[in-house]
XYZ file of C-alpha atoms in Angstrom:
430
model
C -121.128 9.403 -114.347
C -121.217 6.096 -116.415
C -123.340 2.976 -115.331
C -120.187 1.212 -114.283
C -120.019 4.416 -111.473
C -123.545 3.767 -110.685
C -123.166 0.074 -109.999
C -120.228 0.403 -107.984
C -121.891 3.168 -105.578
C -125.272 1.142 -105.205
C -123.472 -2.162 -104.813
C -121.446 -0.750 -101.874
C -117.771 -1.790 -103.067
C -116.112 0.888 -101.281
C -113.541 -0.231 -98.889
C -115.594 0.508 -96.052
C -113.121 -0.781 -93.392
C -110.586 2.566 -94.332
C -112.993 4.836 -94.639
C -113.992 3.882 -90.895
C -110.760 4.288 -90.041
C -109.689 8.081 -91.431
C -113.710 8.719 -89.988
C -111.859 7.836 -86.494
C -108.823 9.515 -86.833
C -110.275 12.864 -87.834
C -112.474 12.684 -85.886
C -110.044 11.768 -82.685
C -107.488 14.332 -84.606
C -110.204 17.138 -83.613
C -111.023 15.979 -80.244
C -107.050 16.856 -79.549
C -106.691 19.743 -81.274
C -109.890 21.093 -79.362
C -107.894 20.212 -76.222
C -104.676 21.615 -77.158
C -106.434 24.996 -77.887
C -109.175 24.995 -75.809
C -109.993 28.851 -74.210
C -112.627 28.506 -71.517
C -113.313 32.094 -72.847
C -114.257 30.950 -75.797
C -115.544 27.617 -75.823
C -117.617 26.940 -78.585
C -116.402 24.571 -81.292
C -117.085 26.833 -84.167
C -114.782 29.913 -83.361
C -112.784 30.496 -85.772
C -110.300 32.649 -84.006
C -108.903 28.964 -82.426
C -107.709 26.501 -84.376
C -110.400 23.862 -83.795
C -112.859 26.274 -85.192
C -110.952 26.596 -88.641
C -109.872 22.785 -88.457
C -113.912 21.937 -88.379
C -114.258 23.935 -91.953
C -111.213 21.650 -93.056
C -112.482 18.711 -92.572
C -116.013 19.406 -94.160
C -114.057 20.559 -97.106
C -112.107 17.119 -96.979
C -115.803 15.223 -96.541
C -117.006 16.978 -99.869
C -113.445 16.307 -101.636
C -113.351 13.049 -100.570
C -117.039 12.657 -101.869
C -116.369 14.113 -105.065
C -113.025 11.914 -105.794
C -115.244 8.699 -105.417
C -117.747 9.693 -107.648
C -115.320 10.453 -110.334
C -114.573 8.297 -113.147
C -111.686 6.114 -111.775
C -110.052 6.921 -115.005
C -109.405 10.530 -114.507
C -106.624 9.676 -111.872
C -104.167 7.665 -114.470
C -104.977 10.036 -117.052
C -104.142 13.254 -115.781
C -101.287 11.809 -113.026
C -98.045 13.408 -114.964
C -100.598 16.839 -115.527
C -101.391 17.145 -111.600
C -97.215 16.115 -111.190
C -96.496 19.364 -113.644
C -99.277 21.891 -112.430
C -97.667 20.798 -108.275
C -93.935 21.072 -109.117
C -94.977 24.728 -110.959
C -96.679 25.817 -107.698
C -93.578 24.582 -106.125
C -91.354 26.439 -107.790
C -93.690 29.516 -107.890
C -93.218 29.716 -103.995
C -90.065 31.423 -104.848
C -91.374 33.919 -106.637
C -94.565 34.689 -105.244
C -94.144 34.257 -101.482
C -92.735 37.126 -99.749
C -93.147 36.103 -95.822
C -91.530 32.664 -93.970
C -93.548 30.639 -91.937
C -91.787 28.678 -89.254
C -88.774 29.630 -91.250
C -89.639 27.750 -94.544
C -90.183 29.455 -97.674
C -93.256 27.017 -98.081
C -96.690 28.521 -97.863
C -98.772 30.594 -100.452
C -100.305 33.383 -98.042
C -104.199 34.999 -98.931
C -105.149 36.935 -95.824
C -105.709 34.605 -93.276
C -105.734 31.784 -95.914
C -102.777 29.512 -95.910
C -101.567 27.286 -98.816
C -98.383 24.663 -98.594
C -98.433 23.472 -102.174
C -95.144 20.552 -100.707
C -98.250 18.898 -98.885
C -99.508 17.999 -102.283
C -96.982 16.873 -103.935
C -97.098 14.183 -101.992
C -99.683 12.586 -103.839
C -98.941 13.968 -107.211
C -95.735 12.295 -106.976
C -97.627 9.239 -106.186
C -99.978 9.665 -109.582
C -96.855 10.344 -111.553
C -94.435 7.414 -110.829
C -97.826 4.887 -110.711
C -98.427 6.453 -114.339
C -94.930 6.110 -115.661
C -94.337 2.759 -114.426
C -97.538 1.164 -115.834
C -96.452 2.506 -119.061
C -96.548 -0.070 -121.593
C -93.359 -1.944 -122.103
C -92.123 -0.243 -118.641
C -89.601 -2.760 -116.697
C -87.948 -1.479 -113.774
C -85.033 -3.615 -114.161
C -83.708 -1.047 -116.500
C -81.382 1.528 -115.700
C -83.242 4.038 -117.422
C -86.673 3.164 -115.853
C -84.988 3.665 -112.636
C -83.333 7.195 -113.154
C -86.481 8.066 -114.272
C -88.270 7.054 -111.394
C -85.221 8.451 -109.031
C -85.800 11.569 -111.050
C -89.543 11.798 -110.683
C -88.795 11.859 -106.317
C -86.217 13.988 -106.411
C -87.660 16.741 -108.014
C -90.346 18.136 -105.882
C -87.631 16.601 -102.998
C -84.845 19.331 -104.174
C -87.577 21.760 -104.406
C -88.641 21.446 -101.165
C -85.449 21.246 -99.998
C -84.474 24.440 -101.233
C -87.484 26.570 -99.426
C -86.066 25.132 -96.224
C -88.304 22.603 -95.298
C -86.415 19.763 -94.435
C -89.146 17.686 -92.804
C -91.091 17.782 -95.972
C -88.597 17.041 -98.064
C -87.321 14.103 -96.162
C -90.794 12.741 -96.251
C -90.247 12.115 -100.347
C -87.639 9.044 -99.533
C -90.775 7.536 -98.283
C -90.764 6.518 -102.207
C -88.055 4.676 -102.223
C -89.523 2.014 -100.412
C -92.504 1.803 -102.570
C -90.160 1.221 -105.116
C -88.749 -2.051 -103.529
C -92.377 -3.530 -103.923
C -91.430 -3.041 -108.098
C -88.386 -4.338 -108.254
C -85.660 -1.930 -106.627
C -82.470 -3.718 -105.213
C -82.100 -3.757 -101.667
C -78.267 -2.702 -102.296
C -80.025 0.964 -101.999
C -81.872 0.526 -98.977
C -78.473 -1.253 -97.158
C -76.449 2.021 -98.419
C -78.814 4.165 -96.992
C -78.791 2.747 -93.617
C -74.555 1.951 -93.838
C -74.650 5.826 -94.354
C -76.709 7.036 -91.994
C -74.765 4.714 -88.937
C -71.506 6.826 -90.703
C -72.956 9.882 -90.324
C -73.955 8.856 -87.002
C -70.589 7.895 -86.067
C -68.827 10.552 -87.966
C -70.776 13.029 -85.248
C -70.302 11.653 -81.863
C -66.358 10.385 -82.353
C -64.751 13.544 -82.056
C -61.627 12.363 -83.676
C -62.525 11.607 -87.147
C -58.932 9.656 -86.928
C -60.511 6.810 -84.961
C -63.405 6.326 -87.903
C -60.858 6.408 -90.381
C -58.552 3.398 -88.797
C -61.605 1.790 -87.849
C -63.012 1.778 -91.746
C -59.182 0.860 -92.840
C -59.526 -2.404 -90.126
C -62.483 -3.791 -91.166
C -61.718 -3.035 -94.757
C -57.666 -5.263 -94.467
C -59.916 -7.894 -92.564
C -62.534 -8.431 -95.200
C -59.460 -8.208 -98.026
C -57.903 -11.339 -96.325
C -61.219 -12.676 -96.715
C -61.853 -11.652 -100.506
C -58.403 -11.208 -102.009
C -58.520 -13.629 -104.613
C -61.593 -12.391 -106.054
C -60.683 -9.245 -108.081
C -64.323 -8.176 -108.613
C -64.933 -7.951 -104.879
C -61.759 -6.521 -104.232
C -61.967 -3.403 -106.658
C -65.659 -2.876 -104.962
C -64.040 -2.932 -101.341
C -61.656 -0.318 -102.285
C -63.940 1.904 -103.758
C -66.541 0.990 -100.987
C -63.223 2.115 -98.719
C -62.651 5.016 -100.256
C -66.037 6.374 -100.217
C -66.388 5.878 -96.610
C -63.587 7.737 -95.765
C -64.786 10.612 -97.996
C -67.961 10.478 -96.830
C -66.865 11.039 -93.215
C -64.623 13.645 -93.812
C -67.620 15.989 -95.597
C -69.458 14.988 -92.425
C -67.884 17.662 -90.433
C -68.008 19.993 -92.814
C -71.828 19.399 -93.819
C -72.260 18.825 -90.104
C -71.104 22.856 -89.235
C -70.906 24.543 -92.178
C -74.158 23.323 -93.820
C -76.592 22.377 -91.181
C -78.686 25.416 -89.975
C -77.725 26.290 -85.919
C -80.917 25.030 -85.143
C -80.737 21.464 -86.797
C -77.502 21.169 -84.915
C -78.943 21.849 -81.584
C -81.841 19.258 -82.309
C -79.802 16.559 -83.727
C -77.070 17.086 -80.439
C -80.170 17.167 -77.854
C -81.551 13.846 -79.638
C -77.802 12.291 -79.160
C -77.881 13.362 -75.855
C -74.640 15.857 -76.458
C -76.731 18.509 -74.781
C -79.498 18.991 -72.291
C -81.338 22.121 -73.040
C -84.945 22.150 -71.545
C -84.906 25.605 -72.104
C -83.742 26.701 -75.188
C -84.064 23.741 -78.327
C -84.464 21.136 -76.341
C -87.511 22.507 -74.368
C -90.120 21.216 -76.915
C -89.146 17.521 -76.441
C -88.926 17.645 -72.696
C -92.691 18.772 -72.354
C -93.671 16.950 -74.857
C -91.998 13.673 -73.046
C -93.161 15.170 -69.643
C -97.033 15.133 -71.063
C -97.261 11.768 -72.266
C -95.053 10.427 -69.289
C -97.875 11.996 -66.830
C -100.567 10.558 -68.369
C -99.885 7.249 -66.926
C -101.968 3.922 -67.881
C -105.470 5.768 -68.999
C -104.619 9.412 -68.958
C -106.029 12.209 -67.021
C -109.011 12.660 -69.057
C -110.449 14.949 -71.888
C -109.598 18.373 -71.207
C -107.443 17.604 -68.231
C -104.116 17.673 -69.273
C -102.310 19.906 -67.300
C -99.248 20.371 -69.869
C -101.414 21.173 -72.181
C -104.088 23.344 -70.577
C -101.328 25.035 -69.346
C -99.482 25.591 -72.920
C -96.132 24.055 -72.031
C -95.603 22.291 -75.388
C -95.609 24.649 -78.039
C -96.826 23.329 -81.571
C -98.470 21.082 -79.442
C -101.713 21.334 -81.829
C -100.033 20.533 -85.312
C -96.430 18.616 -84.946
C -96.848 17.679 -81.383
C -100.550 16.673 -81.374
C -99.402 13.188 -80.154
C -98.417 14.603 -76.509
C -101.633 15.984 -76.111
C -103.500 12.170 -76.570
C -100.663 10.814 -74.709
C -101.581 13.096 -71.712
C -105.059 12.931 -71.711
C -105.340 9.346 -72.716
C -102.339 7.761 -71.442
C -100.695 4.479 -72.483
C -104.130 3.092 -73.276
C -105.039 5.616 -75.845
C -101.452 6.087 -77.177
C -101.274 2.430 -77.984
C -104.532 2.935 -79.504
C -103.230 5.460 -81.900
C -100.690 3.312 -82.937
C -102.827 0.338 -83.283
C -105.018 3.214 -85.401
C -102.284 3.627 -87.686
C -100.834 -0.251 -88.038
C -104.395 -1.231 -89.120
C -104.406 1.394 -91.844
C -101.113 0.618 -93.014
C -102.101 -2.862 -93.191
C -105.474 -2.571 -94.979
C -103.853 -0.433 -97.472
C -100.744 -2.879 -98.235
C -103.425 -5.278 -98.460
C -105.886 -3.270 -100.952
C -102.181 -2.680 -102.867
C -101.406 -6.794 -103.299
C -105.193 -7.502 -104.877
C -104.937 -5.055 -107.017
C -104.900 -6.352 -111.035
C -103.784 -3.189 -112.626
C -100.275 -2.007 -111.606
C -101.260 1.124 -111.829
C -103.502 0.929 -108.623
C -100.356 -1.336 -107.304
C -97.547 1.277 -107.220
C -100.142 3.930 -106.059
C -101.115 2.187 -103.046
C -97.624 1.419 -101.820
C -96.914 5.149 -102.324
C -99.965 6.012 -100.201
C -98.619 3.510 -97.695
C -95.081 4.533 -97.601
C -96.069 8.184 -96.897
C -98.061 8.173 -94.042
C -95.540 4.817 -92.160
C -92.411 7.651 -92.875
C -95.142 10.515 -91.456
C -96.329 8.474 -88.189
C -92.891 6.890 -87.538
C -91.272 9.992 -87.718
C -93.767 12.418 -86.002
C -93.846 9.695 -82.908
C -90.144 9.494 -82.698
C -89.748 13.129 -82.857
C -92.130 13.881 -79.969
C -90.516 10.920 -77.679
C -86.795 12.260 -78.501
C -85.855 9.692 -80.912
C -85.666 11.805 -84.250
C -84.804 15.358 -84.603
C -87.323 18.374 -84.339
C -88.266 18.477 -87.772
C -92.008 19.716 -88.214
C -93.632 16.449 -90.040
C -97.753 16.442 -88.942
C -98.901 13.308 -87.930
C -101.375 11.989 -90.782
C -105.388 13.072 -89.982
C -104.329 14.276 -86.296
C -102.652 17.452 -86.702
C -104.312 20.640 -87.444
C -103.816 22.165 -90.785
C -105.477 22.401 -94.090
C -103.104 21.705 -96.431
C -101.750 18.552 -94.373
C -105.429 17.360 -94.193
C -106.637 17.666 -97.678
C -103.631 15.810 -99.277
C -103.821 13.199 -97.017
C -107.361 13.034 -97.462
C -107.552 13.128 -101.438
C -104.538 10.483 -101.145
C -106.201 7.926 -98.900
C -109.600 8.400 -101.285
C -108.006 8.379 -104.528
C -106.987 4.994 -103.648
C -110.219 4.123 -102.707
C -111.739 4.928 -105.797
C -109.160 3.015 -107.318
C -110.077 -0.315 -105.127
C -113.278 0.007 -106.287
C -112.971 -0.060 -109.726
C -111.065 -3.041 -109.021
C -113.755 -5.206 -107.554
C -115.762 -4.594 -110.315
C -113.411 -6.161 -112.842
C -112.834 -8.821 -110.889
C -116.929 -8.502 -110.863
C -116.858 -8.706 -114.526
C -113.936 -11.015 -115.067
C -116.389 -13.582 -113.202
C -119.333 -13.024 -115.014
C -117.261 -13.566 -118.644
């Protein structure tokens, strides 16, 4: 450890507020996991036959790793950014050759005895490191088309590999990095195009007759044409957008009926209210909403949730952990959880904006974007506003891979920020 690193530890320049929020989340998450998997016949929190016993081990391992990250030289992370990314990519590829057992329908886990390891979780912080490493390179300008294409490639490569593993939820998370790229200069037209495509996708599903969609698009295009007909460039763009929109609408029907799996299609229809299957594909969401609603204002109390104790909600200690909190702690507890995540995200953005290094800033926004997407999709999923795609709630849901990856991701940022503070001090001394 160098003298600078020793001074950082002695002077207490770590962002203790972020660490405090992290500890609250992990501790509260453990209580929720314990409640979701509580067994009166084996109440010990150290019972390894239950998820809460195993989660204690993962929490201990995560805290040790967090401490190691804080003690290591900050220069390790930018120096080994590409290497870490490459190792994770190799692990994603090796899944196709070494894994023989599917978990939850996906081919995305290594399994050694009772130990399971999901490389797609670690691909998130590895991608954040690789993006930050590339964009912080000498002479790199995000305005260059080549730079943008390379950034897209860094994000889309692990995303495609995860998608091929039939893990749609984890693949979806990688779109969060495009939010981080907006801070570096990515045009807003990309976000607008994504929103437009999403709206057109939903419209093409909801409207049974595709001709109605095409006629609507044509009518809108004609109205816009009357306004911009004297501008040839605008007319050309309008025609191109109209052709692409019509082609996209036609393709939606094929994709929806022939590419999406049956359970994926059914989950979308349940979300849109077209199917009310509370005994089938809509079972999880229905009982999740019942659990959250039954909590009322103040909740039923720790270990007092009937939906939780009677195991009405499958996967309640993982993807549906929020309904445990909603039932036991009510609106107050649910609102408190939202405040915790919002506080963490605001703090990360503040950390990002005070960085002197572009590497640190890009990485920080990558961390914020991934946590934001996990948080919003998970909560939306549990209340029926988003299809069930298997995305855990950071720091709360049961799972070693998830907790370790988010811990590593967050504490690398804290370590990088600590060095930023030291650099500022040296600058003033000079």
